[in-house]
Short mmCIF file of C-alpha atoms in Angstrom, two decimals:
data_model
loop_
_atom_site.label_atom_id
_atom_site.label_comp_id
_atom_site.label_asym_id
_atom_site.label_seq_id
_atom_site.Cartn_x
_atom_site.Cartn_y
_atom_site.Cartn_z
CA UNK A 293 -30.06 12.58 6.75
CA UNK A 294 -28.29 9.43 6.18
CA UNK A 295 -27.66 6.87 8.70
CA UNK A 296 -26.24 3.55 9.15
CA UNK A 297 -25.96 1.00 12.01
CA UNK A 298 -23.43 -1.35 12.84
CA UNK A 299 -23.84 -3.78 15.51
CA UNK A 300 -21.31 -5.75 17.65
CA UNK A 301 -18.05 -4.47 16.84
CA UNK A 302 -14.77 -4.16 18.56
CA UNK A 303 -12.66 -0.72 18.17
CA UNK A 304 -9.14 -1.71 17.66
CA UNK A 305 -10.14 -5.68 18.82
CA UNK A 306 -10.37 -4.31 22.28
CA UNK A 307 -13.04 -4.38 24.91
CA UNK A 308 -16.61 -5.54 24.89
CA UNK A 309 -18.39 -5.02 21.39
CA UNK A 310 -20.17 -1.88 20.72
CA UNK A 311 -22.95 -0.92 18.53
CA UNK A 312 -21.69 2.02 16.31
CA UNK A 313 -24.12 4.67 14.80
CA UNK A 314 -23.42 6.72 11.51
CA UNK A 315 -25.26 9.79 10.50
CA UNK A 316 -24.24 12.13 7.51
CA UNK A 317 -20.66 10.54 7.37
CA UNK A 318 -19.47 10.87 10.50
CA UNK A 319 -19.59 8.53 13.74
CA UNK A 320 -22.68 9.57 15.81
CA UNK A 321 -22.76 7.39 18.62
CA UNK A 322 -20.78 4.54 20.25
CA UNK A 323 -22.78 2.41 22.77
CA UNK A 324 -22.59 -0.75 24.66
CA UNK A 325 -23.77 -3.68 21.83
CA UNK A 326 -27.23 -4.61 22.43
CA UNK A 327 -27.70 -8.53 22.81
CA UNK A 328 -30.90 -8.56 20.68
CA UNK A 329 -30.38 -9.43 17.19
CA UNK A 330 -30.21 -6.73 14.46
CA UNK A 331 -33.16 -5.14 13.34
CA UNK A 332 -33.77 -4.42 9.31
CA UNK A 333 -31.56 -2.08 7.99
CA UNK A 334 -28.84 -2.70 10.75
CA UNK A 335 -25.55 -4.59 9.76
CA UNK A 336 -24.27 -7.66 12.23
CA UNK A 337 -20.68 -7.01 12.82
CA UNK A 338 -20.36 -10.56 14.41
CA UNK A 339 -17.69 -9.35 16.93
CA UNK A 340 -15.62 -8.01 14.34
CA UNK A 341 -12.46 -5.73 14.64
CA UNK A 342 -13.25 -2.28 13.99
CA UNK A 343 -10.25 -0.32 12.33
CA UNK A 344 -9.89 3.17 10.32
CA UNK A 345 -9.91 2.64 7.11
CA UNK A 346 -6.34 2.08 5.26
CA UNK A 347 -4.22 4.26 3.21
CA UNK A 348 -1.97 2.49 0.61
CA UNK A 349 0.70 4.90 -0.50
CA UNK A 350 1.96 2.97 -3.55
CA UNK A 351 -1.15 1.83 -5.84
CA UNK A 352 -0.62 1.12 -9.72
CA UNK A 353 -4.27 1.68 -11.09
CA UNK A 354 -2.91 1.53 -14.53
CA UNK A 355 -5.41 4.06 -16.13
CA UNK A 356 -4.78 5.54 -18.62
CA UNK A 357 -3.28 3.00 -20.91
CA UNK A 358 -3.13 0.02 -19.16
CA UNK A 359 -6.74 -0.55 -19.08
CA UNK A 360 -6.46 -4.67 -20.12
CA UNK A 361 -4.80 -4.90 -16.38
CA UNK A 362 -6.68 -2.60 -14.50
CA UNK A 363 -9.01 0.56 -14.44
CA UNK A 364 -9.69 3.08 -11.77
CA UNK A 365 -13.10 1.53 -11.11
CA UNK A 366 -11.86 -1.93 -10.75
CA UNK A 367 -8.46 -1.02 -9.05
CA UNK A 368 -10.68 1.00 -6.56
CA UNK A 369 -13.00 -2.00 -5.93
CA UNK A 370 -10.16 -4.03 -5.13
CA UNK A 371 -8.92 -1.56 -2.77
CA UNK A 372 -12.18 -1.42 -0.70
CA UNK A 373 -12.49 -5.23 -0.42
CA UNK A 374 -9.02 -4.98 1.07
CA UNK A 375 -10.13 -2.10 3.73
CA UNK A 376 -8.48 0.48 1.82
CA UNK A 377 -10.38 3.77 1.80
CA UNK A 378 -7.87 5.99 0.13
CA UNK A 379 -5.20 5.03 -2.57
CA UNK A 380 -2.18 6.91 -4.06
CA UNK A 381 -2.16 6.46 -7.71
CA UNK A 382 1.46 6.15 -9.10
CA UNK A 383 2.41 8.19 -12.09
CA UNK A 384 3.69 5.51 -14.48
CA UNK A 385 0.38 5.36 -16.72
CA UNK A 386 0.72 5.93 -20.46
CA UNK A 387 0.67 8.81 -20.56
CA UNK A 388 2.64 9.84 -17.47
CA UNK A 389 1.00 11.82 -14.76
CA UNK A 390 3.52 14.63 -15.03
CA UNK A 391 1.53 17.88 -15.53
CA UNK A 392 -1.08 19.99 -13.66
CA UNK A 393 -3.44 18.86 -16.69
CA UNK A 394 -2.71 15.01 -15.98
CA UNK A 395 -3.24 15.66 -12.15
CA UNK A 396 -6.91 17.07 -12.82
CA UNK A 397 -7.72 14.69 -15.53
CA UNK A 398 -6.96 11.83 -13.16
CA UNK A 399 -9.03 13.51 -10.19
CA UNK A 400 -11.87 13.94 -12.38
CA UNK A 401 -11.70 10.27 -13.88
CA UNK A 402 -11.46 9.36 -9.84
CA UNK A 403 -14.51 11.63 -8.81
CA UNK A 404 -16.75 9.90 -11.77
CA UNK A 405 -15.48 6.34 -11.57
CA UNK A 406 -13.68 5.49 -8.35
CA UNK A 407 -15.11 3.45 -5.53
CA UNK A 408 -12.55 4.87 -2.71
CA UNK A 409 -10.95 8.09 -2.84
CA UNK A 410 -7.85 8.41 -5.32
CA UNK A 411 -4.92 10.72 -4.83
CA UNK A 412 -2.72 11.30 -7.58
CA UNK A 413 1.04 10.73 -7.23
CA UNK A 414 2.86 13.28 -9.85
CA UNK A 415 6.03 12.02 -11.53
CA UNK A 416 9.64 13.80 -10.23
CA UNK A 417 10.93 13.95 -13.73
CA UNK A 418 9.02 14.40 -17.10
CA UNK A 419 7.87 11.09 -18.71
CA UNK A 420 9.73 9.58 -16.08
CA UNK A 421 12.95 9.70 -18.20
CA UNK A 422 15.33 10.75 -15.31
CA UNK A 423 16.55 14.05 -17.22
CA UNK A 424 14.31 16.82 -16.73
CA UNK A 425 12.41 17.77 -13.29
CA UNK A 426 8.18 18.35 -13.64
CA UNK A 427 6.84 21.48 -12.51
CA UNK A 428 7.10 20.32 -8.77
CA UNK A 429 5.91 23.99 -7.48
CA UNK A 430 2.93 24.07 -9.57
CA UNK A 431 1.90 20.55 -9.19
CA UNK A 432 2.38 20.86 -5.30
CA UNK A 433 0.04 24.03 -5.58
CA UNK A 434 -2.30 22.10 -7.32
CA UNK A 435 -2.61 19.82 -4.24
CA UNK A 436 0.00 16.88 -5.12
CA UNK A 437 1.41 15.62 -1.74
CA UNK A 438 3.36 12.60 -2.98
CA UNK A 439 5.87 12.66 -6.02
CA UNK A 440 7.64 9.70 -7.61
CA UNK A 441 9.00 7.86 -10.72
CA UNK A 442 8.21 4.52 -9.34
CA UNK A 443 9.18 1.90 -11.71
CA UNK A 444 12.06 4.01 -12.24
CA UNK A 445 14.96 5.28 -9.83
CA UNK A 446 15.69 8.82 -10.15
CA UNK A 447 19.58 7.62 -10.26
CA UNK A 448 20.86 11.46 -10.99
CA UNK A 449 21.91 12.92 -7.65
CA UNK A 450 21.76 16.61 -8.85
CA UNK A 451 18.09 15.74 -9.68
CA UNK A 452 17.52 14.31 -6.42
CA UNK A 453 18.82 17.23 -4.57
CA UNK A 454 17.06 19.68 -6.66
CA UNK A 455 13.49 17.70 -5.99
CA UNK A 456 14.25 17.71 -2.53
CA UNK A 457 15.12 21.75 -2.34
CA UNK A 458 11.75 22.42 -4.11
CA UNK A 459 9.49 19.61 -2.37
CA UNK A 460 10.48 20.26 1.30
CA UNK A 461 9.19 23.83 1.48
CA UNK A 462 5.99 23.14 -0.63
CA UNK A 463 5.25 20.21 1.76
CA UNK A 464 5.46 17.33 -0.77
CA UNK A 465 7.28 14.01 -0.14
CA UNK A 466 9.69 12.63 -2.72
CA UNK A 467 9.22 8.69 -3.04
CA UNK A 468 12.21 7.12 -4.33
CA UNK A 469 12.20 3.70 -6.16
CA UNK A 470 15.99 2.93 -4.90
CA UNK A 471 17.50 1.11 -7.72
CA UNK A 472 20.73 1.89 -9.14
CA UNK A 473 21.19 1.41 -12.69
CA UNK A 474 24.83 0.90 -12.71
CA UNK A 475 24.65 -2.02 -10.24
CA UNK A 476 21.13 -3.47 -11.08
CA UNK A 477 21.27 -2.94 -14.74
CA UNK A 478 18.74 -5.40 -16.58
CA UNK A 479 18.55 -7.27 -13.57
CA UNK A 480 16.02 -10.05 -13.33
CA UNK A 481 16.04 -11.93 -9.75
CA UNK A 482 18.01 -11.72 -6.61
CA UNK A 483 21.70 -12.32 -6.85
CA UNK A 484 21.66 -15.61 -4.67
CA UNK A 485 19.58 -17.37 -7.24
CA UNK A 486 20.63 -15.65 -10.75
CA UNK A 487 23.32 -18.17 -11.57
CA UNK A 488 21.24 -20.91 -11.12
CA UNK A 489 18.42 -19.78 -13.21
CA UNK A 490 20.51 -18.07 -15.81
CA UNK A 491 19.44 -14.86 -15.33
CA UNK A 492 20.72 -11.35 -14.91
CA UNK A 493 21.25 -10.60 -11.01
CA UNK A 494 19.54 -7.50 -9.12
CA UNK A 495 21.70 -7.42 -6.08
CA UNK A 496 20.75 -5.84 -2.74
CA UNK A 497 23.82 -3.18 -2.60
CA UNK A 498 22.01 -1.57 -5.96
CA UNK A 499 19.23 -0.70 -3.34
CA UNK A 500 21.48 0.28 -0.56
CA UNK A 501 23.93 2.85 -2.45
CA UNK A 502 20.89 4.71 -3.52
CA UNK A 503 19.07 4.89 0.00
CA UNK A 504 22.48 5.77 1.45
CA UNK A 505 22.99 8.66 -1.09
CA UNK A 506 19.49 9.74 -0.74
CA UNK A 507 19.09 10.10 2.99
CA UNK A 508 22.47 12.07 3.18
CA UNK A 509 20.92 14.55 0.88
CA UNK A 510 17.84 14.53 2.58
CA UNK A 511 19.79 15.39 5.79
CA UNK A 512 21.66 18.20 3.90
CA UNK A 513 18.56 19.94 2.87
CA UNK A 514 16.52 19.04 5.87
CA UNK A 515 13.76 17.67 3.36
CA UNK A 516 11.25 14.75 3.89
CA UNK A 517 12.41 11.23 1.84
CA UNK A 518 10.24 8.34 1.37
CA UNK A 519 11.80 5.10 0.38
CA UNK A 520 9.80 2.79 -1.60
CA UNK A 521 9.27 -1.28 -1.15
CA UNK A 522 12.60 -1.40 1.21
CA UNK A 523 14.01 -4.96 0.53
CA UNK A 524 17.30 -4.99 1.99
CA UNK A 525 18.30 -5.15 5.56
CA UNK A 526 21.45 -3.00 5.12
CA UNK A 527 18.76 -0.07 3.95
CA UNK A 528 17.13 -0.49 7.02
CA UNK A 529 20.25 0.13 9.02
CA UNK A 530 21.02 3.15 7.05
CA UNK A 531 17.41 4.68 7.39
CA UNK A 532 17.62 3.88 11.21
CA UNK A 533 20.98 5.66 10.98
CA UNK A 534 19.88 8.75 9.33
CA UNK A 535 16.67 8.61 11.59
CA UNK A 536 19.17 9.10 14.68
CA UNK A 537 20.70 12.06 13.07
CA UNK A 538 17.61 13.90 12.38
CA UNK A 539 16.64 12.81 8.75
CA UNK A 540 13.24 13.29 7.76
CA UNK A 541 13.02 9.81 6.09
CA UNK A 542 10.37 7.23 6.17
CA UNK A 543 10.21 3.75 4.57
CA UNK A 544 7.42 1.15 3.34
CA UNK A 545 7.55 -2.37 2.96
CA UNK A 546 5.32 -4.43 0.65
CA UNK A 547 3.18 -7.30 2.19
CA UNK A 548 4.99 -9.77 -0.33
CA UNK A 549 8.15 -8.91 0.99
CA UNK A 550 7.16 -9.76 4.49
CA UNK A 551 5.97 -13.15 3.83
CA UNK A 552 7.65 -14.57 0.48
CA UNK A 553 11.41 -15.42 -0.57
CA UNK A 554 13.77 -16.73 -2.97
CA UNK A 555 12.36 -20.14 -2.45
CA UNK A 556 9.62 -18.87 -4.62
CA UNK A 557 11.28 -17.08 -7.09
CA UNK A 558 14.03 -19.76 -7.40
CA UNK A 559 11.61 -21.92 -8.93
CA UNK A 560 11.86 -19.88 -11.81
CA UNK A 561 7.81 -19.05 -12.17
CA UNK A 562 7.05 -15.71 -13.15
CA UNK A 563 4.29 -15.36 -10.63
CA UNK A 564 7.06 -14.18 -8.12
CA UNK A 565 8.86 -11.70 -10.45
CA UNK A 566 8.85 -8.47 -8.78
CA UNK A 567 10.83 -5.44 -8.86
CA UNK A 568 12.50 -5.08 -6.35
CA UNK A 569 12.90 -9.09 -6.26
CA UNK A 570 12.23 -11.27 -3.60
CA UNK A 571 15.20 -12.02 -1.27
CA UNK A 572 16.77 -14.80 0.45
CA UNK A 573 15.01 -16.40 3.72
CA UNK A 574 17.01 -14.42 6.24
CA UNK A 575 15.48 -11.34 4.88
CA UNK A 576 11.78 -11.86 5.61
CA UNK A 577 12.55 -11.76 9.61
CA UNK A 578 14.71 -8.85 9.22
CA UNK A 579 12.07 -7.05 7.53
CA UNK A 580 9.55 -7.90 9.85
CA UNK A 581 11.36 -6.82 12.77
CA UNK A 582 11.86 -3.40 11.06
CA UNK A 583 8.23 -2.82 10.82
CA UNK A 584 7.56 -3.94 14.09
CA UNK A 585 10.30 -1.58 15.35
CA UNK A 586 9.21 1.33 13.44
CA UNK A 587 12.08 2.01 11.47
CA UNK A 588 9.81 0.94 8.55
CA UNK A 589 6.84 3.19 9.00
CA UNK A 590 3.72 1.50 6.82
CA UNK A 591 3.03 -1.10 4.62
CA UNK A 592 2.23 -0.24 0.91
CA UNK A 593 0.98 -2.67 -1.33
CA UNK A 594 2.94 -2.14 -4.57
CA UNK A 595 -0.42 -3.06 -6.31
CA UNK A 596 0.99 -3.77 -9.82
CA UNK A 597 -1.80 -5.53 -11.81
CA UNK A 598 -1.04 -7.30 -15.24
CA UNK A 599 -3.31 -9.18 -17.54
CA UNK A 600 -2.46 -13.03 -17.40
CA UNK A 601 -0.11 -13.33 -20.88
CA UNK A 602 2.35 -10.87 -19.08
CA UNK A 603 2.80 -13.38 -16.22
CA UNK A 604 3.19 -16.49 -17.98
CA UNK A 605 6.00 -17.92 -20.38
CA UNK A 606 9.86 -17.17 -20.02
CA UNK A 607 10.81 -15.40 -17.30
CA UNK A 608 12.54 -12.80 -19.17
CA UNK A 609 9.48 -11.86 -21.11
CA UNK A 610 6.98 -11.79 -18.02
CA UNK A 611 6.10 -8.63 -16.34
CA UNK A 612 7.30 -7.62 -13.04
CA UNK A 613 4.57 -7.27 -10.40
CA UNK A 614 1.91 -8.60 -8.07
CA UNK A 615 -1.44 -7.69 -6.92
CA UNK A 616 -1.70 -6.72 -3.08
CA UNK A 617 -4.57 -4.74 -2.20
CA UNK A 618 -7.08 -7.65 -0.98
CA UNK A 619 -4.39 -9.60 0.91
CA UNK A 620 -2.56 -6.78 2.65
CA UNK A 621 -4.66 -6.74 5.79
CA UNK A 622 -4.07 -10.65 6.14
CA UNK A 623 -0.36 -10.43 5.77
CA UNK A 624 0.10 -7.31 7.98
CA UNK A 625 -2.00 -9.09 11.04
CA UNK A 626 0.56 -12.08 10.80
CA UNK A 627 3.20 -9.77 11.54
CA UNK A 628 1.93 -8.36 14.60
CA UNK A 629 0.16 -11.69 15.85
CA UNK A 630 1.89 -12.46 19.27
CA UNK A 631 1.02 -14.74 22.16
CA UNK A 632 -1.79 -12.35 23.43
CA UNK A 633 -3.26 -12.23 19.84
CA UNK A 634 -3.04 -9.70 16.91
CA UNK A 635 -1.89 -6.40 18.08
CA UNK A 636 -4.58 -4.20 15.81
CA UNK A 637 -3.29 -1.00 16.90
CA UNK A 638 0.04 -1.56 15.38
CA UNK A 639 -1.81 -3.14 12.30
CA UNK A 640 -3.95 0.37 12.20
CA UNK A 641 -0.64 2.42 12.76
CA UNK A 642 1.20 0.71 9.72
CA UNK A 643 -1.91 0.49 7.56
CA UNK A 644 -3.67 3.57 8.18
CA UNK A 645 -2.42 6.16 10.70
CA UNK A 646 1.02 6.50 9.57
CA UNK A 647 0.44 6.26 5.97
CA UNK A 648 -2.38 9.19 6.19
CA UNK A 649 -0.12 11.41 8.05
CA UNK A 650 2.96 10.94 5.77
CA UNK A 651 0.73 11.68 2.70
CA UNK A 652 -0.90 14.81 4.74
CA UNK A 653 -4.30 13.56 4.37
CA UNK A 654 -4.62 12.67 8.11
CA UNK A 655 -7.61 15.31 8.01
CA UNK A 656 -9.77 12.74 6.08
CA UNK A 657 -8.24 9.37 6.56
CA UNK A 658 -6.80 7.45 9.24
CA UNK A 659 -8.74 9.12 11.77
CA UNK A 660 -9.33 7.78 15.58
CA UNK A 661 -12.64 5.69 15.87
CA UNK A 662 -14.71 8.14 18.30
CA UNK A 663 -17.61 10.34 18.14
CA UNK A 664 -17.50 13.14 15.99
CA UNK A 665 -14.70 11.76 13.54
CA UNK A 666 -15.54 10.76 9.98
CA UNK A 667 -16.90 7.47 9.34
CA UNK A 668 -14.15 6.04 7.30
CA UNK A 669 -13.17 2.43 8.42
CA UNK A 670 -12.98 -1.30 7.88
CA UNK A 671 -14.43 -4.16 9.79
CA UNK A 672 -11.92 -7.65 9.76
CA UNK A 673 -13.54 -10.92 10.83
CA UNK A 674 -11.04 -12.18 13.24
CA UNK A 675 -9.75 -16.00 13.01
CA UNK A 676 -12.13 -16.35 10.17
CA UNK A 677 -9.85 -18.72 7.82
CA UNK A 678 -10.15 -17.93 3.99
CA UNK A 679 -8.28 -18.93 1.23
CA UNK A 680 -7.07 -16.78 -1.47
CA UNK A 681 -8.58 -17.21 -5.19
CA UNK A 682 -8.23 -15.30 -8.33
CA UNK A 683 -11.44 -16.13 -9.26
CA UNK A 684 -12.90 -13.99 -6.13
CA UNK A 685 -10.76 -10.94 -6.63
CA UNK A 686 -12.06 -7.64 -7.73
CA UNK A 687 -9.14 -6.23 -9.71
CA UNK A 688 -9.21 -6.98 -13.07
CA UNK A 689 -6.04 -8.82 -12.75
CA UNK A 690 -5.42 -11.70 -10.91
CA UNK A 691 -1.74 -12.13 -10.48
CA UNK A 692 -1.65 -12.53 -6.85
CA UNK A 693 1.40 -14.59 -5.35
CA UNK A 694 -0.83 -15.98 -2.73
CA UNK A 695 -2.93 -18.17 -4.84
CA UNK A 696 -4.54 -21.12 -2.96
CA UNK A 697 -2.86 -19.65 0.67
CA UNK A 698 -5.03 -19.91 3.62
CA UNK A 699 -4.94 -16.67 5.98
CA UNK A 700 -6.70 -16.24 9.13
CA UNK A 701 -8.34 -12.67 8.77
CA UNK A 702 -10.12 -10.89 6.06
CA UNK A 703 -12.30 -7.53 5.49
CA UNK A 704 -15.61 -7.92 5.44
CA UNK A 705 -16.73 -4.65 5.42
CA UNK A 706 -15.41 -1.02 4.09
CA UNK A 707 -17.00 2.42 4.72
CA UNK A 708 -15.99 5.71 3.37
CA UNK A 709 -17.64 8.87 4.60
CA UNK A 710 -20.56 6.84 6.01
CA UNK A 711 -20.89 4.81 2.62
CA UNK A 712 -20.51 1.32 2.65
CA UNK A 713 -18.16 0.25 -0.67
CA UNK A 714 -17.71 -3.36 0.50
CA UNK A 715 -19.55 -5.83 2.41
CA UNK A 716 -18.79 -9.46 2.00
CA UNK A 717 -22.33 -10.76 2.27
CA UNK A 718 -21.40 -14.30 3.44
CA UNK A 719 -19.64 -13.21 6.50
CA UNK A 720 -21.36 -9.54 7.43
CA UNK A 721 -25.19 -10.19 7.20
CA UNK A 722 -28.10 -7.51 7.45
CA UNK A 723 -30.77 -7.89 9.85
CA UNK A 724 -34.27 -8.71 9.13
#
């Protein structure tokens, strides 16, 4: 019988501290905290906030084909350090995850190498080419829940319609990278700063028109649609409109779009090159409001690691993308910080409960913190300032947009089914 004892934590940051006992992968007891110091083998939670493990619907693990940037082992180690217990691995690897065999290969690799649980995302079209649908029914039967050509928009409305007709009855979720090729084309940066930088523009309307088209198709087919990395207030309003009419539409926002804007990308520093691009300063507050209002359902990292040489040099030659797993909690907590402190229940909703439900894994992830539930959780050190440093990341890549930035809250312990997979030893100590 395996056992873990965690002393002095506060579930959802509420009430006095409690002591948590875990046996055989489940929460066995939640008792009022003892005043005595922890004994040998017990972890001292030091009043930290206990939250259910986070679920990331949008992670690029790069393996196979991009191991110079990330592997399943390093990416999931980074996820663990950020409080994530479950990640959905996007399909745009080399080769693409577009068949049952590729899904099984990734599942076997994850079983051998992953630090946290990995859920394969399957491509919607073969080789992400936007021409022929993958065998969606077979992939769904093989256990795939989320389907996406992320990195590419499925731009053909007839293909989107066919995908929705297949995936709705099969219980699959179509996650669209909303980017009209006709309008965004080879866009590199937000249209408001493109001329000054001498770069092709990526206007917000290129997102809006795809979102508008696809929510209408989702309404027509009564099928679930998930909009990846929303970056436009007009897209938010379209999603709101569709929901009011019964559309089964969900949406995500990235941590970087909740905090950064064109004051960073407008410098021409390719550290801030990302797709969709950072938008104007007025957009960040609008996206935060949409998340707080529930129009945007979840925070998803779009963790996109790249080796250092891919993020240097001229902007046009640099890669799109930023890492985000280890800083997502810190950014999200800022969004839900108010006069009475951080609303940790809302943080848990957008990082854990809601993404687990959308992805159909709420039987094992995103569970309440209660006796009998799976012991899959994290502990957050509240009001414990720390500074982001590439040197400290567990990812193979250091292309964070937050280098040198100070945050107030950080994950210090992550546990998956009763097994600790991350502990920040300077903050969370073991008794003697």
